[in-house]
């Protein structure tokens, strides 16, 4: 999927982020520092990581600058509410940078932290993939705590099955 314009990307990514925020809304604040295993991301780590990579890696790279990723530690924000605020602030800053691009800038190359060179629109697409990957982790972590997140598109899998036709030969 090629990104045709900055405006279409920012609308799309705001929807992606909105779904991620709704999953974070399902995380009880008292579980913010819970992690499924030693050395694994906690919910707060994931908020800080998503905010920091979006702002200090992806947005910097599409602006033609090198990554300045600071990690995801508590030095960025301590606790659940501060981590949520950090994620939202980094997103706002990133969208200012990305929104300031001209459509033609999407075709220009950028260099990733790994040294790969690609069109900026491809790096923005990778940012979306990165977020969706971590959103899946959040859903799994909630299930490990025997909690649930919101249905991604408004229906659970059981509700989709109830509203679907049977396959031929089934009944």
Coordinates of N, CA and C in Angstrom, one line a residue:
X1 N 0.8 -1.2 0.0 CA 0.0 0.0 0.0 C 0.9 1.2 0.0
X2 N 0.8 2.0 -1.1 CA 1.6 3.2 -1.1 C 0.7 4.3 -0.5
X3 N 1.4 5.2 0.2 CA 0.7 6.3 0.9 C 0.6 7.5 -0.1
X4 N -0.6 7.9 -0.6 CA -0.7 8.8 -1.6 C -0.5 10.3 -1.2
X5 N -0.8 10.6 0.0 CA -0.6 12.0 0.5 C -0.4 12.0 2.0
X6 N 0.1 13.1 2.4 CA 0.4 13.3 3.9 C -1.0 13.4 4.6
X7 N -1.9 14.1 4.0 CA -3.3 14.2 4.7 C -3.9 12.8 4.8
X8 N -3.8 12.0 3.8 CA -4.5 10.7 3.9 C -3.8 9.8 4.9
X9 N -2.4 9.9 5.0 CA -1.7 9.2 6.0 C -2.1 9.6 7.4
X10 N -2.1 10.9 7.6 CA -2.4 11.4 9.0 C -3.8 11.0 9.5
X11 N -4.8 11.0 8.6 CA -6.1 10.6 8.9 C -6.1 9.1 9.3
X12 N -5.4 8.3 8.4 CA -5.3 6.8 8.6 C -4.6 6.5 10.0
X13 N -3.5 7.2 10.2 CA -2.7 6.9 11.4 C -3.5 7.4 12.7
X14 N -4.2 8.4 12.6 CA -5.0 8.9 13.8 C -6.0 7.8 14.1
X15 N -6.6 7.1 13.1 CA -7.5 6.0 13.4 C -6.8 4.8 14.0
X16 N -5.6 4.5 13.5 CA -4.7 3.4 14.1 C -4.5 3.7 15.6
X17 N -4.0 5.0 15.8 CA -3.7 5.4 17.2 C -4.9 5.3 18.1
X18 N -6.1 5.7 17.6 CA -7.3 5.7 18.3 C -7.6 4.3 18.8
X19 N -7.4 3.3 17.9 CA -7.7 1.9 18.3 C -6.7 1.5 19.4
X20 N -5.4 1.9 19.3 CA -4.4 1.5 20.3 C -4.8 2.2 21.6
X21 N -5.2 3.4 21.6 CA -5.6 4.1 22.8 C -6.7 3.4 23.5
X22 N -7.7 2.9 22.7 CA -8.9 2.2 23.3 C -8.4 0.9 24.0
X23 N -7.4 0.3 23.5 CA -6.9 -0.9 24.1 C -6.2 -0.5 25.4
X24 N -5.4 0.5 25.4 CA -4.8 1.0 26.6 C -5.8 1.4 27.7
X25 N -7.0 1.9 27.2 CA -8.1 2.3 28.1 C -8.5 1.1 28.9
X26 N -8.3 -0.2 28.4 CA -8.7 -1.4 29.1 C -7.7 -1.8 30.1
X27 N -6.6 -1.2 30.2 CA -5.6 -1.6 31.2 C -5.8 -0.9 32.5
X28 N -6.1 -1.6 33.5 CA -6.3 -1.0 34.8 C -4.9 -0.3 35.3
X29 N -5.0 0.9 35.7 CA -3.7 1.6 36.1 C -2.9 0.8 37.1
X30 N -3.5 0.0 37.9 CA -2.6 -0.7 38.9 C -1.8 -1.9 38.2
X31 N -2.1 -2.1 36.9 CA -1.4 -3.2 36.2 C -0.4 -2.5 35.2
X32 N -0.2 -1.2 35.3 CA 0.7 -0.5 34.4 C 2.1 -1.1 34.4
X33 N 2.6 -1.5 35.5 CA 4.0 -2.0 35.5 C 4.1 -3.5 35.5
X34 N 2.9 -4.2 35.3 CA 3.0 -5.6 35.2 C 3.6 -6.0 33.9
X35 N 4.4 -7.1 33.9 CA 5.0 -7.6 32.7 C 4.8 -9.1 32.7
X36 N 4.6 -9.8 31.6 CA 4.4 -11.2 31.5 C 5.6 -12.1 31.8
X37 N 6.8 -11.5 31.8 CA 8.0 -12.3 32.1 C 9.1 -11.3 32.4
X38 N 10.1 -11.8 33.1 CA 11.2 -11.0 33.4 C 11.9 -10.4 32.1
X39 N 12.1 -9.2 32.1 CA 12.7 -8.6 30.9 C 11.7 -8.2 29.8
X40 N 10.5 -8.6 29.9 CA 9.5 -8.2 28.9 C 9.0 -6.8 29.2
X41 N 8.4 -6.2 28.1 CA 7.7 -4.9 28.3 C 6.6 -5.0 29.3
X42 N 6.4 -4.0 30.1 CA 5.2 -3.8 30.8 C 4.3 -2.9 30.0
X43 N 3.0 -2.7 30.5 CA 2.1 -1.8 29.7 C 2.7 -0.4 29.6
X44 N 3.3 0.1 30.7 CA 3.9 1.4 30.7 C 5.1 1.5 29.8
X45 N 5.9 0.4 29.8 CA 7.0 0.3 28.9 C 6.5 0.5 27.4
X46 N 5.4 -0.2 27.1 CA 4.9 -0.2 25.8 C 4.4 1.2 25.4
X47 N 3.7 1.9 26.3 CA 3.3 3.3 26.1 C 4.5 4.2 25.8
X48 N 5.5 4.0 26.6 CA 6.7 4.9 26.4 C 7.5 4.5 25.1
X49 N 7.5 3.2 24.8 CA 8.2 2.7 23.6 C 7.5 3.2 22.4
X50 N 6.2 3.1 22.3 CA 5.4 3.5 21.2 C 5.6 5.0 21.0
X51 N 5.5 5.8 22.1 CA 5.7 7.2 22.0 C 7.1 7.6 21.5
X52 N 8.1 7.0 22.1 CA 9.5 7.3 21.8 C 9.9 6.9 20.4
X53 N 9.5 5.7 20.0 CA 9.8 5.3 18.6 C 9.1 6.2 17.6
X54 N 7.8 6.5 17.8 CA 7.1 7.3 16.9 C 7.8 8.7 16.7
X55 N 8.1 9.3 17.9 CA 8.6 10.7 17.8 C 10.1 10.7 17.5
X56 N 10.9 10.0 18.2 CA 12.3 10.1 18.1 C 13.0 9.2 17.1
X57 N 12.3 8.3 16.5 CA 12.8 7.5 15.5 C 12.1 7.7 14.2
X58 N 10.8 7.3 14.1 CA 10.1 7.4 12.8 C 10.0 8.9 12.4
X59 N 9.5 9.8 13.2 CA 9.3 11.2 12.8 C 10.6 11.8 12.5
X60 N 11.6 11.6 13.3 CA 12.9 12.2 13.0 C 13.4 11.7 11.6
X61 N 13.3 10.4 11.3 CA 13.8 9.8 10.1 C 13.0 10.4 8.9
X62 N 11.7 10.5 9.0 CA 11.0 11.0 7.8 C 11.2 12.5 7.6
X63 N 11.7 13.2 8.7 CA 12.1 14.6 8.6 C 13.5 14.7 8.0
X64 N 14.2 13.6 7.7 CA 15.5 13.6 7.2 C 16.6 13.7 8.2
X65 N 16.3 13.4 9.5 CA 17.2 13.4 10.6 C 17.5 12.0 11.1
X66 N 18.6 11.8 11.8 CA 18.9 10.5 12.4 C 18.0 10.3 13.6
X67 N 17.9 9.0 13.9 CA 17.1 8.6 15.1 C 17.7 9.2 16.4
X68 N 16.9 9.5 17.3 CA 17.3 10.0 18.6 C 16.5 9.2 19.7
X69 N 16.2 7.9 19.4 CA 15.4 7.1 20.3 C 16.1 7.0 21.7
X70 N 15.3 7.4 22.8 CA 15.9 7.4 24.1 C 15.7 6.2 24.9
X71 N 15.1 5.1 24.3 CA 14.7 4.0 25.1 C 13.3 4.1 25.6
X72 N 12.9 3.2 26.5 CA 11.5 3.3 27.0 C 11.4 3.2 28.5
X73 N 12.5 3.6 29.2 CA 12.5 3.6 30.6 C 11.7 4.6 31.4
X74 N 11.7 4.4 32.7 CA 10.9 5.4 33.5 C 11.5 6.8 33.6
X75 N 12.7 7.0 33.1 CA 13.2 8.4 33.0 C 12.3 9.2 32.1
X76 N 11.6 8.6 31.2 CA 10.7 9.3 30.3 C 9.4 9.7 31.0
X77 N 8.9 8.8 31.8 CA 7.6 9.0 32.5 C 7.4 7.9 33.5
X78 N 7.1 8.2 34.7 CA 6.9 7.2 35.7 C 5.4 7.0 36.1
X79 N 5.0 5.7 35.9 CA 3.6 5.4 36.3 C 2.7 5.4 35.1
X80 N 1.5 4.9 35.3 CA 0.5 4.7 34.3 C 0.1 6.1 33.6
X81 N -0.4 7.0 34.4 CA -0.9 8.2 33.9 C 0.2 9.1 33.2
X82 N 1.3 9.1 33.8 CA 2.4 9.9 33.1 C 2.8 9.2 31.8
X83 N 2.8 7.9 31.8 CA 3.2 7.2 30.6 C 2.1 7.4 29.5
X84 N 0.9 7.4 29.8 CA -0.2 7.7 28.9 C 0.0 9.1 28.3
X85 N 0.3 10.1 29.2 CA 0.5 11.5 28.8 C 1.7 11.6 27.9
X86 N 2.8 10.9 28.2 CA 3.9 10.9 27.3 C 3.6 10.3 26.0
X87 N 2.9 9.2 25.9 CA 2.5 8.7 24.6 C 1.7 9.7 23.8
X88 N 0.8 10.3 24.4 CA -0.1 11.3 23.7 C 0.7 12.5 23.3
X89 N 1.6 13.0 24.1 CA 2.5 14.2 23.8 C 3.4 13.8 22.6
X90 N 4.0 12.7 22.6 CA 4.9 12.3 21.6 C 4.2 12.1 20.3
X91 N 2.9 11.6 20.3 CA 2.1 11.5 19.1 C 1.8 12.8 18.6
X92 N 1.4 13.8 19.4 CA 1.1 15.1 18.9 C 2.3 15.8 18.2
X93 N 3.5 15.6 18.9 CA 4.7 16.2 18.2 C 5.0 15.5 16.9
X94 N 4.8 14.2 16.9 CA 5.1 13.5 15.6 C 4.2 13.9 14.5
X95 N 2.9 14.0 14.8 CA 1.9 14.4 13.8 C 2.2 15.8 13.3
X96 N 2.8 16.7 14.1 CA 3.2 18.0 13.7 C 4.3 17.9 12.6
X97 N 5.3 17.1 12.9 CA 6.4 16.9 12.0 C 5.9 16.2 10.7
X98 N 5.1 15.1 10.8 CA 4.7 14.4 9.6 C 3.7 15.3 8.8
X99 N 2.8 16.0 9.5 CA 1.9 16.9 8.9 C 2.5 18.1 8.2
X100 N 3.8 18.4 8.5 CA 4.5 19.5 7.9 C 5.2 19.1 6.6
X101 N 5.1 17.8 6.3 CA 5.7 17.3 5.0 C 4.9 17.7 3.9
X102 N 5.5 17.9 2.7 CA 4.7 18.1 1.5 C 4.5 16.7 0.9
X103 N 3.5 16.5 0.1 CA 3.2 15.2 -0.5 C 4.4 14.6 -1.2
X104 N 5.1 15.5 -1.9 CA 6.3 15.1 -2.7 C 7.4 14.5 -1.8
X105 N 7.4 15.0 -0.5 CA 8.4 14.5 0.4 C 8.3 13.0 0.7
X106 N 7.1 12.5 0.5 CA 6.9 11.1 0.8 C 7.7 10.2 -0.1
X107 N 8.1 10.7 -1.3 CA 8.9 9.9 -2.2 C 10.4 10.0 -1.9
X108 N 10.8 11.0 -1.1 CA 12.2 11.2 -0.8 C 12.7 10.1 0.1
X109 N 14.0 9.8 0.0 CA 14.5 8.7 0.8 C 14.8 9.2 2.2
X110 N 14.7 8.2 3.1 CA 15.2 8.5 4.5 C 16.0 7.3 4.9
X111 N 16.8 7.4 5.9 CA 17.7 6.3 6.4 C 17.2 5.9 7.7
X112 N 17.0 4.6 7.9 CA 16.6 4.0 9.1 C 17.7 3.9 10.1
X113 N 17.5 3.6 11.4 CA 18.6 3.4 12.3 C 19.4 2.2 11.9
X114 N 18.9 1.2 11.2 CA 19.6 0.1 10.7 C 20.5 0.4 9.5
X115 N 20.4 1.6 8.9 CA 21.2 2.0 7.8 C 20.5 1.7 6.5
X116 N 19.3 1.2 6.5 CA 18.5 1.0 5.2 C 18.0 2.3 4.7
X117 N 18.0 2.5 3.4 CA 17.4 3.7 2.8 C 16.2 3.3 2.1
X118 N 15.1 4.0 2.3 CA 13.8 3.8 1.6 C 13.0 5.0 1.5
X119 N 12.0 5.0 0.7 CA 11.1 6.1 0.6 C 10.4 6.4 1.9
X120 N 10.2 7.7 2.2 CA 9.6 8.0 3.5 C 8.3 7.4 3.7
X121 N 7.5 7.3 2.6 CA 6.1 6.7 2.8 C 6.3 5.2 3.3
X122 N 7.3 4.5 2.8 CA 7.5 3.1 3.3 C 7.9 3.1 4.8
X123 N 8.7 4.1 5.2 CA 9.0 4.1 6.6 C 7.8 4.5 7.5
X124 N 6.9 5.3 7.0 CA 5.7 5.6 7.7 C 4.8 4.3 7.8
X125 N 4.8 3.6 6.7 CA 4.0 2.3 6.7 C 4.6 1.4 7.8
X126 N 5.9 1.3 7.9 CA 6.6 0.5 8.9 C 6.2 1.0 10.3
X127 N 6.0 2.3 10.5 CA 5.6 2.8 11.8 C 4.2 2.2 12.2
X128 N 3.3 2.2 11.2 CA 2.0 1.6 11.5 C 2.1 0.1 11.8
X129 N 2.9 -0.6 11.1 CA 3.1 -2.1 11.4 C 3.7 -2.3 12.7
X130 N 4.6 -1.4 13.1 CA 5.3 -1.5 14.5 C 4.2 -1.3 15.5
X131 N 3.3 -0.3 15.4 CA 2.3 0.0 16.4 C 1.3 -1.2 16.5
X132 N 0.9 -1.7 15.3 CA -0.1 -2.8 15.3 C 0.6 -4.1 16.0
X133 N 1.8 -4.3 15.7 CA 2.5 -5.4 16.4 C 2.4 -5.3 17.9
X134 N 2.7 -4.1 18.4 CA 2.7 -3.9 19.9 C 1.3 -3.9 20.4
X135 N 0.3 -3.4 19.6 CA -1.1 -3.5 20.0 C -1.5 -5.0 20.3
X136 N -1.1 -5.8 19.4 CA -1.3 -7.3 19.6 C -0.7 -7.8 20.9
X137 N 0.4 -7.3 21.3 CA 1.0 -7.6 22.6 C 0.1 -7.2 23.7
X138 N -0.4 -6.0 23.6 CA -1.3 -5.4 24.7 C -2.5 -6.3 24.9
X139 N -3.1 -6.7 23.8 CA -4.3 -7.6 23.9 C -3.9 -8.9 24.5
X140 N -2.8 -9.5 24.2 CA -2.3 -10.8 24.8 C -2.0 -10.6 26.2
X141 N -1.4 -9.5 26.6 CA -1.1 -9.3 28.0 C -2.3 -9.1 28.8
X142 N -3.3 -8.4 28.3 CA -4.6 -8.3 29.0 C -5.2 -9.7 29.2
X143 N -5.2 -10.6 28.2 CA -5.7 -11.9 28.3 C -5.0 -12.7 29.4
X144 N -3.7 -12.5 29.4 CA -2.9 -13.2 30.5 C -3.3 -12.8 31.9
X145 N -3.8 -11.6 32.0 CA -4.3 -11.1 33.3 C -5.8 -11.4 33.4
X146 N -6.4 -12.2 32.5 CA -7.8 -12.6 32.4 C -8.7 -11.3 32.3
X147 N -8.2 -10.4 31.6 CA -8.9 -9.1 31.2 C -9.1 -9.2 29.7
X148 N -10.0 -8.3 29.3 CA -10.2 -8.3 27.8 C -10.1 -6.8 27.3
X149 N -9.8 -6.7 26.1 CA -9.7 -5.4 25.5 C -11.0 -5.2 24.6
X150 N -11.1 -4.1 24.0 CA -12.3 -3.8 23.2 C -12.2 -4.6 21.9
X151 N -13.3 -5.0 21.3 CA -13.3 -5.6 20.0 C -12.7 -4.6 19.0
X152 N -11.8 -5.1 18.2 CA -11.0 -4.2 17.3 C -11.9 -3.4 16.4
X153 N -12.8 -4.0 15.8 CA -13.7 -3.3 14.8 C -15.2 -3.3 15.2
X154 N -15.4 -3.4 16.5 CA -16.8 -3.3 17.0 C -17.5 -4.6 17.3
X155 N -17.0 -5.7 16.8 CA -17.6 -7.0 17.1 C -16.5 -8.0 17.6
X156 N -16.9 -8.9 18.5 CA -16.1 -10.0 18.8 C -16.1 -11.1 17.7
X157 N -15.2 -12.0 17.8 CA -15.2 -13.1 16.8 C -16.5 -13.9 16.9
X158 N -17.0 -14.1 18.1 CA -18.3 -14.8 18.3 C -19.4 -14.1 17.6
X159 N -19.4 -12.7 17.8 CA -20.5 -11.9 17.1 C -20.4 -12.0 15.6
X160 N -19.2 -12.0 15.1 CA -19.0 -12.1 13.6 C -19.6 -13.4 13.2
X161 N -19.3 -14.5 13.9 CA -19.7 -15.8 13.5 C -21.3 -15.9 13.5
X162 N -21.9 -15.3 14.6 CA -23.3 -15.3 14.7 C -24.0 -14.6 13.5
X163 N -23.3 -13.6 13.0 CA -23.9 -12.8 11.9 C -23.5 -13.3 10.5
X164 N -22.7 -14.4 10.5 CA -22.2 -14.9 9.2 C -23.1 -16.0 8.7
X165 N -23.0 -16.3 7.4 CA -23.7 -17.4 6.8 C -22.9 -18.6 7.0
X166 N -23.5 -19.8 7.1 CA -22.8 -21.1 7.2 C -22.1 -21.3 5.9
X167 N -21.0 -22.0 6.0 CA -20.3 -22.5 4.8 C -21.1 -23.6 4.1
X168 N -21.0 -23.8 2.8 CA -21.8 -24.9 2.2 C -21.4 -26.2 2.8
X169 N -22.4 -27.0 3.1 CA -22.1 -28.3 3.7 C -22.1 -28.3 5.2
X170 N -22.2 -27.0 5.8 CA -22.3 -26.9 7.3 C -23.7 -26.5 7.6
X171 N -24.0 -26.7 8.8 CA -25.3 -26.2 9.2 C -25.6 -26.4 10.6

